[in-house]
Short mmCIF file of C-alpha atoms in Angstrom, two decimals:
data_model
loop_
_atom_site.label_atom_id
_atom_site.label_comp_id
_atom_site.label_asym_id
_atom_site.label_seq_id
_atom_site.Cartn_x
_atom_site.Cartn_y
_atom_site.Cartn_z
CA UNK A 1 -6.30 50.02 -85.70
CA UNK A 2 -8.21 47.59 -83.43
CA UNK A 3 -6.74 46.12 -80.63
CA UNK A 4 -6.58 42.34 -81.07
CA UNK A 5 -8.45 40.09 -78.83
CA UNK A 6 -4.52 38.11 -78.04
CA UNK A 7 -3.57 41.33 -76.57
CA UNK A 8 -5.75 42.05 -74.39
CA UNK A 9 -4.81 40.77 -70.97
CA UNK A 10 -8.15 38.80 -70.14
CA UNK A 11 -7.35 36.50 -73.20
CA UNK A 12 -3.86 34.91 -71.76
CA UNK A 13 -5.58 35.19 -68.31
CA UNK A 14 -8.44 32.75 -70.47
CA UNK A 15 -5.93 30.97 -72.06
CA UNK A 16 -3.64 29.90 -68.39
CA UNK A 17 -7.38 29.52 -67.15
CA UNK A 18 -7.37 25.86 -69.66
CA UNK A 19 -3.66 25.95 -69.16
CA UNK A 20 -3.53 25.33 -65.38
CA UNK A 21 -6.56 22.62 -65.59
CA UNK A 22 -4.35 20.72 -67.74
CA UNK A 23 -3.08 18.99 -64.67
CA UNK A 24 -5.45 18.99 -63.01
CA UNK A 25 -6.61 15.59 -63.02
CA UNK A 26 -3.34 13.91 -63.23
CA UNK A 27 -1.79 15.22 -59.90
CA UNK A 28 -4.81 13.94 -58.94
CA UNK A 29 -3.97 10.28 -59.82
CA UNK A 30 -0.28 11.12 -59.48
CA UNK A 31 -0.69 10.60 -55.44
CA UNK A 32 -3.93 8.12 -55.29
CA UNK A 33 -1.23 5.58 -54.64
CA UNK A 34 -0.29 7.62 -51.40
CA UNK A 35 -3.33 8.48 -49.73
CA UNK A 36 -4.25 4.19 -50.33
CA UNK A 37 -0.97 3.07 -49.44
CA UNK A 38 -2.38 0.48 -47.22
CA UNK A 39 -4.55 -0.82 -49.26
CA UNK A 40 -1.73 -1.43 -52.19
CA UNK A 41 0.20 -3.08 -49.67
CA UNK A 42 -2.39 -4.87 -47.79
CA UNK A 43 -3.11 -8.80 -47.73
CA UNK A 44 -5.11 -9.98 -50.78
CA UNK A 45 -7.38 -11.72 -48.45
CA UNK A 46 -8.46 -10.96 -44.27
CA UNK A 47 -8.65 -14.33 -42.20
CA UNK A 48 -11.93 -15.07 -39.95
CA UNK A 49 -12.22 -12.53 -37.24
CA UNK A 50 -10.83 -9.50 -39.03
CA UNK A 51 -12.71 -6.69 -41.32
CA UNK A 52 -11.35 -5.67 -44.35
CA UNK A 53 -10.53 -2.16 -43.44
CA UNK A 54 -7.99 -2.76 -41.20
CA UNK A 55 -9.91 -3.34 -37.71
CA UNK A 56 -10.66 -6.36 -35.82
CA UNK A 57 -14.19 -6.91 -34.18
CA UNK A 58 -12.71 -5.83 -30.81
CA UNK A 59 -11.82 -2.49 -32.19
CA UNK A 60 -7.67 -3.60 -32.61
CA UNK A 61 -5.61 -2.96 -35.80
CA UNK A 62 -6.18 -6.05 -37.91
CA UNK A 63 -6.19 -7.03 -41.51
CA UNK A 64 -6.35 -4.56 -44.42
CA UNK A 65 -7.70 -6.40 -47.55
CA UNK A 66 -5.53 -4.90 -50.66
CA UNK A 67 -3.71 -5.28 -54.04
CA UNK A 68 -0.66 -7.49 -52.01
CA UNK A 69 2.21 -5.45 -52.93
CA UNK A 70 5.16 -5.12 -50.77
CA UNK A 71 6.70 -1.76 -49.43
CA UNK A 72 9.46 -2.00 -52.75
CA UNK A 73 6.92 -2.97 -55.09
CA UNK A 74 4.86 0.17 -53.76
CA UNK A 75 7.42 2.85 -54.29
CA UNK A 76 8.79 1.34 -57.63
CA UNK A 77 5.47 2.92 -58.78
CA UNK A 78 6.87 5.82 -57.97
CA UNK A 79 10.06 5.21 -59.65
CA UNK A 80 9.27 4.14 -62.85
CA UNK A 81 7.18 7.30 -62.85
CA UNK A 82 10.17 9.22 -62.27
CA UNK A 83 12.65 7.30 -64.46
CA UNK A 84 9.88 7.24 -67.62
CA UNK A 85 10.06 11.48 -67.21
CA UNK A 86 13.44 11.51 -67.18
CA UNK A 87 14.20 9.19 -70.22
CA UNK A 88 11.53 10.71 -72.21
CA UNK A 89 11.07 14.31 -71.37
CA UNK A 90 14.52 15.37 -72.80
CA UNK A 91 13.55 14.24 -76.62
CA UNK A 92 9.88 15.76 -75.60
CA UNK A 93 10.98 19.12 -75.02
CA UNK A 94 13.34 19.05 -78.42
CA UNK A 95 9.74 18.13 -79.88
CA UNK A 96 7.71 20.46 -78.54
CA UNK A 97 10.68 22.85 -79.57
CA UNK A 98 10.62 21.64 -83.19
CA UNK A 99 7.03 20.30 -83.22
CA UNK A 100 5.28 22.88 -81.40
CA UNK A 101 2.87 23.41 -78.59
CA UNK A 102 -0.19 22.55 -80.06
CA UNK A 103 1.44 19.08 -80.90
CA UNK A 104 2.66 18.37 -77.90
CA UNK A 105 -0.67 19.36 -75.67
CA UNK A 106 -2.59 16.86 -77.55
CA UNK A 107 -0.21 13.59 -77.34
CA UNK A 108 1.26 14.30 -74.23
CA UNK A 109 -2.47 14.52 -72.49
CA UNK A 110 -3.93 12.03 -74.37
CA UNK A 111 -0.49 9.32 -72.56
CA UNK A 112 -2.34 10.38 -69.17
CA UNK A 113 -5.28 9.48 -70.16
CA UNK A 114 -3.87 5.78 -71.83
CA UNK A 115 -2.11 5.70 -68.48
CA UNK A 116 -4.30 5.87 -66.04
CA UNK A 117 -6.66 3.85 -67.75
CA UNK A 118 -3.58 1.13 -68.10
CA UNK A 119 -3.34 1.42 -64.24
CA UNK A 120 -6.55 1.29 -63.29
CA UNK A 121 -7.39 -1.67 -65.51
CA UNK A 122 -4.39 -3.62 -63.59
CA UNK A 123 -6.00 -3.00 -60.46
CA UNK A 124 -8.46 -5.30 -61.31
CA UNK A 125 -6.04 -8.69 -62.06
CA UNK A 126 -4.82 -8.56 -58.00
CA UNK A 127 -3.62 -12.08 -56.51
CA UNK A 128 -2.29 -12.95 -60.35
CA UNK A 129 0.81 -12.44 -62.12
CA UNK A 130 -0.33 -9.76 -64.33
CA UNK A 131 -1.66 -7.27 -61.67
CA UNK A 132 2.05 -5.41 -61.27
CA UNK A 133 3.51 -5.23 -64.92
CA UNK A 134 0.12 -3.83 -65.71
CA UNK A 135 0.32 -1.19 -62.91
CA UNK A 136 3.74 -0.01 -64.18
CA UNK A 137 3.48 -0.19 -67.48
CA UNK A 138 0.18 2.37 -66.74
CA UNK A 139 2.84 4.51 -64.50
CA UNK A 140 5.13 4.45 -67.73
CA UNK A 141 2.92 5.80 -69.83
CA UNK A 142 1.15 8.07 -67.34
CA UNK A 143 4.33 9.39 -66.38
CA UNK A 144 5.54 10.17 -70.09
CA UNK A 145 2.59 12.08 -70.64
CA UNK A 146 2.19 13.95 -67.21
CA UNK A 147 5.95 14.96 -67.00
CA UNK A 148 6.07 16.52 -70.71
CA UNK A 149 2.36 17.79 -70.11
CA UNK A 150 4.29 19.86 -67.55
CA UNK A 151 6.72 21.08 -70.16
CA UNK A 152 4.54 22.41 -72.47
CA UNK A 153 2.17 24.29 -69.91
CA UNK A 154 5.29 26.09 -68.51
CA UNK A 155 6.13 26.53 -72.40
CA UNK A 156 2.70 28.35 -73.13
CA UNK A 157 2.68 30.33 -69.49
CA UNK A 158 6.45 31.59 -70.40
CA UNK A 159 5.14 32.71 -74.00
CA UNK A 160 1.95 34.43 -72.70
CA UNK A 161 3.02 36.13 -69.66
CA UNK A 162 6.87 36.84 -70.67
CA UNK A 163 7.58 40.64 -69.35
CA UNK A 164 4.09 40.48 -67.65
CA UNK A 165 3.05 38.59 -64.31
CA UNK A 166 5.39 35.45 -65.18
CA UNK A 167 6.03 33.93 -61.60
CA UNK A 168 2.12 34.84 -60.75
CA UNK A 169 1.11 32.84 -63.49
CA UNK A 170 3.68 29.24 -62.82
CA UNK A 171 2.16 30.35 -59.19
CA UNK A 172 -1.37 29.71 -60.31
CA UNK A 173 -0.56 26.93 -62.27
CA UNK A 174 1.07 25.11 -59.46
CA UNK A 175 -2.09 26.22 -57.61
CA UNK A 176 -4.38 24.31 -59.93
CA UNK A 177 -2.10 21.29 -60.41
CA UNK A 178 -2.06 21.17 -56.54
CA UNK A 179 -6.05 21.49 -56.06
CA UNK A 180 -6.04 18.07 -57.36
CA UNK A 181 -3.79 16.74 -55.53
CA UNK A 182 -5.47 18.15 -52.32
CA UNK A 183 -8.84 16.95 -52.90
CA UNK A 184 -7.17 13.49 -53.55
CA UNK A 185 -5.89 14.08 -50.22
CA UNK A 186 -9.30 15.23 -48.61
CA UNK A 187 -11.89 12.60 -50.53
CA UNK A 188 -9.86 9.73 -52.26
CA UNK A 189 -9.97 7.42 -49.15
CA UNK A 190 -13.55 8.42 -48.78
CA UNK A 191 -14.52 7.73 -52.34
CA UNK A 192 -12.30 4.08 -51.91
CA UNK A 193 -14.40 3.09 -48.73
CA UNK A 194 -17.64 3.61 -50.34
CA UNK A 195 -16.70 2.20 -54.12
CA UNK A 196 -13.10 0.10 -53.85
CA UNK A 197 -9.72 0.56 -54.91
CA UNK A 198 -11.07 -0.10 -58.63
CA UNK A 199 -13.58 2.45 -59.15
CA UNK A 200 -11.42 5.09 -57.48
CA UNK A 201 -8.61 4.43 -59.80
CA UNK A 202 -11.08 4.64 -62.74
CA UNK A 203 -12.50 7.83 -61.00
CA UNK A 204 -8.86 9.81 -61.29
CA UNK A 205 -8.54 8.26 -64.98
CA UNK A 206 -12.20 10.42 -65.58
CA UNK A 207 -10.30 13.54 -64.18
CA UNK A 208 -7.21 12.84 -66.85
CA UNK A 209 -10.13 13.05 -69.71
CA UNK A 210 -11.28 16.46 -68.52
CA UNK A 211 -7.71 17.31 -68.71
CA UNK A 212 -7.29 15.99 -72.30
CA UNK A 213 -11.06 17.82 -73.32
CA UNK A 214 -8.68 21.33 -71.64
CA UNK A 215 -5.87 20.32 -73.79
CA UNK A 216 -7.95 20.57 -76.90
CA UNK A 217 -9.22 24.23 -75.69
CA UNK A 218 -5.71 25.57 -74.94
CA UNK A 219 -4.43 24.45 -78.10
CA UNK A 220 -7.35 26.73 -80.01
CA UNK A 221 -7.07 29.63 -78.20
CA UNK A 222 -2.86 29.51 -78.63
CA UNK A 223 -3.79 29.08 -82.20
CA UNK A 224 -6.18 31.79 -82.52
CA UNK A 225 -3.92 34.24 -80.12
CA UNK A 226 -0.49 33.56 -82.04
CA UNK A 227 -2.77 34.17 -85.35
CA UNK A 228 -3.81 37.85 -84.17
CA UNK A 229 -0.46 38.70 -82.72
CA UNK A 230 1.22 37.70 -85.99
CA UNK A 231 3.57 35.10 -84.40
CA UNK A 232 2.44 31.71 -85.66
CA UNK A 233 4.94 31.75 -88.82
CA UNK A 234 8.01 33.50 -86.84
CA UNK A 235 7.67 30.98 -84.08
CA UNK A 236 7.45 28.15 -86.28
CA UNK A 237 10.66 29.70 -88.42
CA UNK A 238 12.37 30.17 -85.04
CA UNK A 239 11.46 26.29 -84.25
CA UNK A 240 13.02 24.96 -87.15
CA UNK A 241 16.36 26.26 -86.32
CA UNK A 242 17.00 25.03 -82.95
CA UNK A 243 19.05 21.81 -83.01
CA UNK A 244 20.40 18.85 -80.04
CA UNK A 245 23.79 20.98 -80.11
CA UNK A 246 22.21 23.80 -78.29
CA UNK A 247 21.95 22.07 -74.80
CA UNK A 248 25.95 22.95 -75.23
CA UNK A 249 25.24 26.76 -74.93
CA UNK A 250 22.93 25.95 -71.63
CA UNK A 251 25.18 28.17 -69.20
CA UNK A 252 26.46 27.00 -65.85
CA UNK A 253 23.59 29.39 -63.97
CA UNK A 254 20.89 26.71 -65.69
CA UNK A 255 22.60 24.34 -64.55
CA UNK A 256 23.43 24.90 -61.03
CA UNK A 257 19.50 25.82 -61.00
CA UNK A 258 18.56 22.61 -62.10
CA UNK A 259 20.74 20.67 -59.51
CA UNK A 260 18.99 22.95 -56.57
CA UNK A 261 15.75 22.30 -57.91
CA UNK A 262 16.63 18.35 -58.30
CA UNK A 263 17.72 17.92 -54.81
CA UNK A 264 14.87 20.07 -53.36
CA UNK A 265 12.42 18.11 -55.03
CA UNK A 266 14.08 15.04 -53.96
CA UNK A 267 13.23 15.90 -50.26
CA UNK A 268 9.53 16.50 -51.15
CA UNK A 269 7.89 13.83 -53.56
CA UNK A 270 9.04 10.37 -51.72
CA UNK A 271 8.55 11.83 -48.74
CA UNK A 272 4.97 12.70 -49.79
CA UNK A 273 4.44 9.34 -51.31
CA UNK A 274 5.55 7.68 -48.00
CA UNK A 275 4.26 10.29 -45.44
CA UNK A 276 0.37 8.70 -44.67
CA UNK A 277 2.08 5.22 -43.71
CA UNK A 278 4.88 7.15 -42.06
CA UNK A 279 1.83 9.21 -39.83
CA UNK A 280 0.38 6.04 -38.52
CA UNK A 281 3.42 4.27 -37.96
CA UNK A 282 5.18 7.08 -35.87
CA UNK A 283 2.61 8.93 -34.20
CA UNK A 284 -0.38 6.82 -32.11
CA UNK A 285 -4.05 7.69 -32.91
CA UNK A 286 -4.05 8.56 -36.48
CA UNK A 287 -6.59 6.30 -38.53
CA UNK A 288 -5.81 6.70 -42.16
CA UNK A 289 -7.92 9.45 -43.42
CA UNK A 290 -6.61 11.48 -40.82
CA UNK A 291 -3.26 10.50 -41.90
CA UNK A 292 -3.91 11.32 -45.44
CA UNK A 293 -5.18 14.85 -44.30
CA UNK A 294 -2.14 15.48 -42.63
CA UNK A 295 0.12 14.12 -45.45
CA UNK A 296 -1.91 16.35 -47.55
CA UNK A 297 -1.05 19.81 -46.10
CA UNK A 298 2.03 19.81 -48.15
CA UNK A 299 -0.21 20.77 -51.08
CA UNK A 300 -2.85 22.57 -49.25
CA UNK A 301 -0.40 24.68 -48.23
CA UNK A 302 0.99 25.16 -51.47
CA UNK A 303 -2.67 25.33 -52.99
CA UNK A 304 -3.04 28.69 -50.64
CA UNK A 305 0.34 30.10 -51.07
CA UNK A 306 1.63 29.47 -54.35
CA UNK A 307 -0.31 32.74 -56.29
CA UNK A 308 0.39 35.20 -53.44
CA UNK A 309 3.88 33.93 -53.25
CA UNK A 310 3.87 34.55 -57.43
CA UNK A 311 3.32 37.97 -56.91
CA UNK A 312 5.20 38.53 -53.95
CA UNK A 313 8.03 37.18 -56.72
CA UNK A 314 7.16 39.07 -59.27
CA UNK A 315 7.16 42.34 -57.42
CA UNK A 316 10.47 42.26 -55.57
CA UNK A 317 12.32 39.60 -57.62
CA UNK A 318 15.39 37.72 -55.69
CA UNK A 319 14.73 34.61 -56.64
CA UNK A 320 17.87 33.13 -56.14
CA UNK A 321 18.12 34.03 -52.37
CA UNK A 322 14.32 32.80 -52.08
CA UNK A 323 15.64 29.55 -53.69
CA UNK A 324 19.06 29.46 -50.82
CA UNK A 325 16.02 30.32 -48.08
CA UNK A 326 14.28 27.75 -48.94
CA UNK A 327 16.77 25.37 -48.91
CA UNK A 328 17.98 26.55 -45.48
CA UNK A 329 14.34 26.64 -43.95
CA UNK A 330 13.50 23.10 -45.03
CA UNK A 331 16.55 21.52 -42.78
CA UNK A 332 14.05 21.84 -39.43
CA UNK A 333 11.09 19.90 -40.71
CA UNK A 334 12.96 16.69 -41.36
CA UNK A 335 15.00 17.15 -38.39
CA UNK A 336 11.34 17.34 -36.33
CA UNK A 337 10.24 14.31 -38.30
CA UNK A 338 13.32 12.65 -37.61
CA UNK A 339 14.07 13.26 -34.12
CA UNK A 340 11.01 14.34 -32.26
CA UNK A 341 7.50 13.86 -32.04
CA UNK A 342 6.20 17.56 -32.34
CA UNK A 343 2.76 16.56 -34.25
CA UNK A 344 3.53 15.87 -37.73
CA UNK A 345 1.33 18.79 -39.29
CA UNK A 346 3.42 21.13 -38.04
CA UNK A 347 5.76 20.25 -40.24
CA UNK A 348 3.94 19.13 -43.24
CA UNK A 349 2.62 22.44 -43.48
CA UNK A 350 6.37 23.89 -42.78
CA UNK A 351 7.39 22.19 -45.70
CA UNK A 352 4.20 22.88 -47.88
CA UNK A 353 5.14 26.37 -46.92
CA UNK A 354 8.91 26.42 -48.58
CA UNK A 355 7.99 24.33 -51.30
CA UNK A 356 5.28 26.97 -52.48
CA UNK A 357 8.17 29.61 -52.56
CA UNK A 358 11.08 27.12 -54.29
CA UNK A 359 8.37 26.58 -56.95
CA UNK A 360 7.28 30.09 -57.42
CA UNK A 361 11.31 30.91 -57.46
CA UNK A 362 13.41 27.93 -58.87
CA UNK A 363 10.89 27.31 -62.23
CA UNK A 364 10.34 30.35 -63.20
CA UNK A 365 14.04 31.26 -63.16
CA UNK A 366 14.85 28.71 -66.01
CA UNK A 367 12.95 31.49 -68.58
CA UNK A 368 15.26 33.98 -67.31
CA UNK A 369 18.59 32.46 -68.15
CA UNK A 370 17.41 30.20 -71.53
CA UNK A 371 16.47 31.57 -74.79
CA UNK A 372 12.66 31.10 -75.68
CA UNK A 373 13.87 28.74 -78.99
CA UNK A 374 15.18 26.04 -76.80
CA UNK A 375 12.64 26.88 -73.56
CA UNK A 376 11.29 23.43 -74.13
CA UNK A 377 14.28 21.27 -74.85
CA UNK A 378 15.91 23.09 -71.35
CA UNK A 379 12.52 22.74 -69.28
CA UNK A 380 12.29 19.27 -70.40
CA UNK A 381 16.39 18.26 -69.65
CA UNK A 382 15.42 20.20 -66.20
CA UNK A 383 12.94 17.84 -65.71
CA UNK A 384 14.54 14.95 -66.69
CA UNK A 385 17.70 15.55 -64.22
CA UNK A 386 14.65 16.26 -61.41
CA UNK A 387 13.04 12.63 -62.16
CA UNK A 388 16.31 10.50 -62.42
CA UNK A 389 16.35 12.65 -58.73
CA UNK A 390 13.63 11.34 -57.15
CA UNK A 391 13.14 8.08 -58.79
CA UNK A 392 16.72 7.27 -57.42
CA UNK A 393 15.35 8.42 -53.99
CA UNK A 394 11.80 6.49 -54.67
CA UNK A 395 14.09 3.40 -54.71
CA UNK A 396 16.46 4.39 -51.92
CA UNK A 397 13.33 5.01 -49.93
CA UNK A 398 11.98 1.89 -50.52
CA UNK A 399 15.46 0.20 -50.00
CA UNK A 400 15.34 1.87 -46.16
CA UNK A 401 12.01 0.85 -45.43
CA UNK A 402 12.23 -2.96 -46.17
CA UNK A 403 10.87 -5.32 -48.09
CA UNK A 404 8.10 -7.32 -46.67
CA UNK A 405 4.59 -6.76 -46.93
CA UNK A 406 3.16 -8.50 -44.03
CA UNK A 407 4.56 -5.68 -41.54
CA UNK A 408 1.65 -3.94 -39.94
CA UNK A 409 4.18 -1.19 -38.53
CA UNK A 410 7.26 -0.41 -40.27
CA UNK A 411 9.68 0.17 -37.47
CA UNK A 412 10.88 3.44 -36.05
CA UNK A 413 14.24 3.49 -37.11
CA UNK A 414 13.49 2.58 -40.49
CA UNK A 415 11.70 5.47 -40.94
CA UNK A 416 13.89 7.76 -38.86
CA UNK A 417 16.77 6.79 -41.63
CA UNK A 418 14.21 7.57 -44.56
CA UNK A 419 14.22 11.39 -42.64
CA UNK A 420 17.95 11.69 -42.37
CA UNK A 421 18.17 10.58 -46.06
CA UNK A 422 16.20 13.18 -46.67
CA UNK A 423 17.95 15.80 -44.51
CA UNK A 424 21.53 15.02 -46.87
CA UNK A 425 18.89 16.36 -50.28
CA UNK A 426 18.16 19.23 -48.42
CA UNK A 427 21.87 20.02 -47.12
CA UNK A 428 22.98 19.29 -51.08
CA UNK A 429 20.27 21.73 -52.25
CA UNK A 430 21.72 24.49 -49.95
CA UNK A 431 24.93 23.87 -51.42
CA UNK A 432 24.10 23.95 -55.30
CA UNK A 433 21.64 27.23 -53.77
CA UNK A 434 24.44 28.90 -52.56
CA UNK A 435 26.71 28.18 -56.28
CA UNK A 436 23.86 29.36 -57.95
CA UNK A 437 24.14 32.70 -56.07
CA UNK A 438 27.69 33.52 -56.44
CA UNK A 439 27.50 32.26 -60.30
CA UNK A 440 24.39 34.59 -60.54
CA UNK A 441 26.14 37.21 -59.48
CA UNK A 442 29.38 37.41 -61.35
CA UNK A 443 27.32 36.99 -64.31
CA UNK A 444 25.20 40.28 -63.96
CA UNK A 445 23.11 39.11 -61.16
CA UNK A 446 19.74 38.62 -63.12
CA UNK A 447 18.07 35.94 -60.79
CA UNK A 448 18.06 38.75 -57.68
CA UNK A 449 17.75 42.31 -59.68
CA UNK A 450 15.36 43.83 -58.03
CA UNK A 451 11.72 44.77 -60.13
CA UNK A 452 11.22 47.43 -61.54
CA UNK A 453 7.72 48.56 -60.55
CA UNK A 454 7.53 51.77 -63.17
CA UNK A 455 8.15 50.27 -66.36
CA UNK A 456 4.75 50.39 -68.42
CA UNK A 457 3.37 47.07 -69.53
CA UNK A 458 4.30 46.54 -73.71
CA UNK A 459 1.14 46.94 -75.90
CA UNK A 460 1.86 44.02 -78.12
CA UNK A 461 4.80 41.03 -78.68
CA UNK A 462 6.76 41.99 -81.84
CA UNK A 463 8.25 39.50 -83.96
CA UNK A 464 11.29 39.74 -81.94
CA UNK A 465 9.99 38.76 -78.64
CA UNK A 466 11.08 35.16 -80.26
CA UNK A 467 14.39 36.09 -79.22
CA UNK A 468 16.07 35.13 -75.84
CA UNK A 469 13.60 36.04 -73.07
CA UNK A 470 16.75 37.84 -71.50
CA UNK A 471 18.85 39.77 -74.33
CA UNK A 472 22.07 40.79 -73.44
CA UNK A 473 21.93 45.17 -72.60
CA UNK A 474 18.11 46.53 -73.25
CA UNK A 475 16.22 44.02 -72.25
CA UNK A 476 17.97 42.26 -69.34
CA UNK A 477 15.55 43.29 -66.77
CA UNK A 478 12.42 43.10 -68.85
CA UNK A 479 10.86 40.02 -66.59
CA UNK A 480 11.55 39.55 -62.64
#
């Protein structure tokens, strides 16, 4: 008989192709907000004598003509981002679980477009009333939709590359979530000097409807691929049985892995969202497109790494002492930003550096110790538990760095305690690392078995590949 098209490997190469560009556009206007930082928080109007980007006639810092918003209202946009995934991405992934992933590509993509639209449209009501609510209620709905996007792309990469090249694929799908939020980096504050703060806004929600147009091509091909391998009927028989009560059964290694991955990600994202502001403020003779490009090698560097690092995963496995390392090797950068001036790329591009390998190491692990029934109920608790995370440090941050919005310079120290706050994540994250570890191994030590390189690649899923993607005995070591 005829090989089906579904098993061939170019097929779920085709279908992460439309996976990864899911998104795309929304880590794009995930971090707008970052790279035009001053202009959210500049003055709504520049006196006599001043030009609107932020130089006076005599060449001087001066007045940057913005949206008014103080340093708290700033990072709150942040926050409720990161408090609407954690709220709603826990009863997402029990419907995606349940409801499927063709259900949950569609809504959840179509919220980022809603979103971003939402947002943009507030940009336009500065110097009134309405100009914040509208902003965050856009960030609500952007952020429901982006964060259980997420869900359901590592839900279809799990299915289609389970036993296969699993951490190469979350690798490239980190890669293409990151390209956008690169060239937001590279041409945002470009685009906003040419067109406004308005039109760029609208500009990222454009990208979130080429995301939602992927969406609809993802969800065919999973349709036609489950339909050739036979699947669609057992998967949807498997769905119907898995019930709230199973987040019970999670076992301690899940949890100990989300923790790590919380506290490492809470030592990234506000930092990220704060870093262009932090550049210009700290370091003299950074305008702020060269700020952004330096705030930006976080994810270039991931951009670069993140599908070597994949495979580098995938081939020798330890992901649980890439996870500790990780940990450990992030302590210097924030130290350096703290303490020193060594030039500030250095250690954005340290830190792009470790957070390409916790990504390609942490993520991925959460298939390995969580039956594929419940995958989406466990990814989305995961990233609920990461969100409450960093939205708590989006508000701490903002807490440190003060609250008025007529500072031209934040001052040093405020910013040095933003680093050290930062530091105690990444000391917490060595600790849950380092539980994770000896849990790990007292429990068979699946997270750091080694490959094995020999094994032949199965010809086809069978029905019972719905099963746990790590069954006790036989097929314990069938994915690194």
């Amino acid at each position: 008989m005829a090989e089906a098209a579904a098993e061939k490997a170019y097929y779920r190469f085709l279908v992460l192709f439309f996976n990864c560009l899911l998104t795309f556009g929304s880590y794009f206007c995930f971090d707008i907000p970052s790279v035009l930082q001053d202009q959210f928080q500049g003055n709504l109007t520049c006196p006599n004598g001043t030009h609107p980007n932020g130089t006076e006639q005599n060449g001087t810092a001066g007045c940057v003509e913005g949206l008014g918003m103080t340093p708290e209202e700033y990072n709150l946009l942040y926050a409720i981002y990161a408090w609407t995934n954690a709220l709603v991405v826990i009863v997402a992934g029990f419907l995606i679980d349940k409801l499927g992933n063709r259900f949950g590509v569609f809504v959840f993509s179509f919220l980022t477009v809603l979103g971003s639209s939402i947002f943009a449209l507030g940009s336009h009501f500065k110097g009134t009333p309405y100009l914040l609510p509208l902003m965050l209620t856009g960030r609500l709905l952007f952020g429901s939709g982006n964060g259980s996007l997420t869900i359901v792309q590592n839900r279809i990469t799990a299915f289609w590359f389970k036993g296969k090249e699993l951490a190469l694929a979350f690798g490239l799908t980190l890669s293409f979530s990151r390209l956008g939020s690169v060239l937001n980096f590279f041409f945002t504050q470009q685009f906003e000097s040419h067109f406004g703060v308005q039109w760029t806004l609208w500009g990222g929600t454009f990208l979130c409807v080429l995301g939602f147009i992927s969406a609809i091509t993802v969800s065919v091909l999973d349709r036609v691929g489950m339909k050739q391998l036979g699947l669609d009927g057992v998967i949807q028989l498997e769905s119907k049985k898995v019930r709230v009560q199973d987040v019970r059964h999670l076992p301690l290694r899940y949890w100990l892995l989300v923790l790590t991955i919380m506290f490492f990600y809470n030592g990234v994202f506000p930092f990220v969202a704060d870093a262009s502001k932090f550049i210009q403020d700290k370091y003299p003779g950074y305008s702020q497109q060269a700020a952004a490009y330096i705030a930006g090698a976080v994810y270039d560097s991931s951009l670069v790494l993140s599908a070597s690092v994949g495979i580098l995963i995938d081939y020798v496995g330890l992901r649980g002492v890439f996870a500790l390392g990780c940990a450990v090797l992030t302590l210097p950068v924030f130290a350096l930003l703290a303490f020193t001036f060594v030039p500030p790329l250095v250690s954005t591009i340290w830190l792009g550096i470790t957070y390409s390998f916790a990504a390609a190491s942490m993520w991925p692990s959460i298939p390995l110790v969580v039956p594929q029934a419940t995958l989406g109920t466990a990814m989305g608790l995961a990233t609920s538990i990461q969100m409450i995370g960093i939205g708590l440090s989006n508000v701490t941050v903002g807490r440190i760095l003060g609250t008025k919005s007529s500072e031209l310079k934040i001052p040093l120290w405020r910013w040095q305690q933003m680093m050290v706050f930062m530091l105690a994540n990444t000391v917490a994250c060595i600790v849950t690392s380092i539980g994770l570890n000896v849990v790990d191994k007292k429990q068979g030590g699946t997270l750091n078995r080694m490959t094995k390189h020999s094994l032949p690649e199965p010809v086809a899923r069978q029905p019972g590949d719905t099963a746990p993607l790590l069954n006790e005995g036989e097929d314990e070591g069938s994915i690194n």
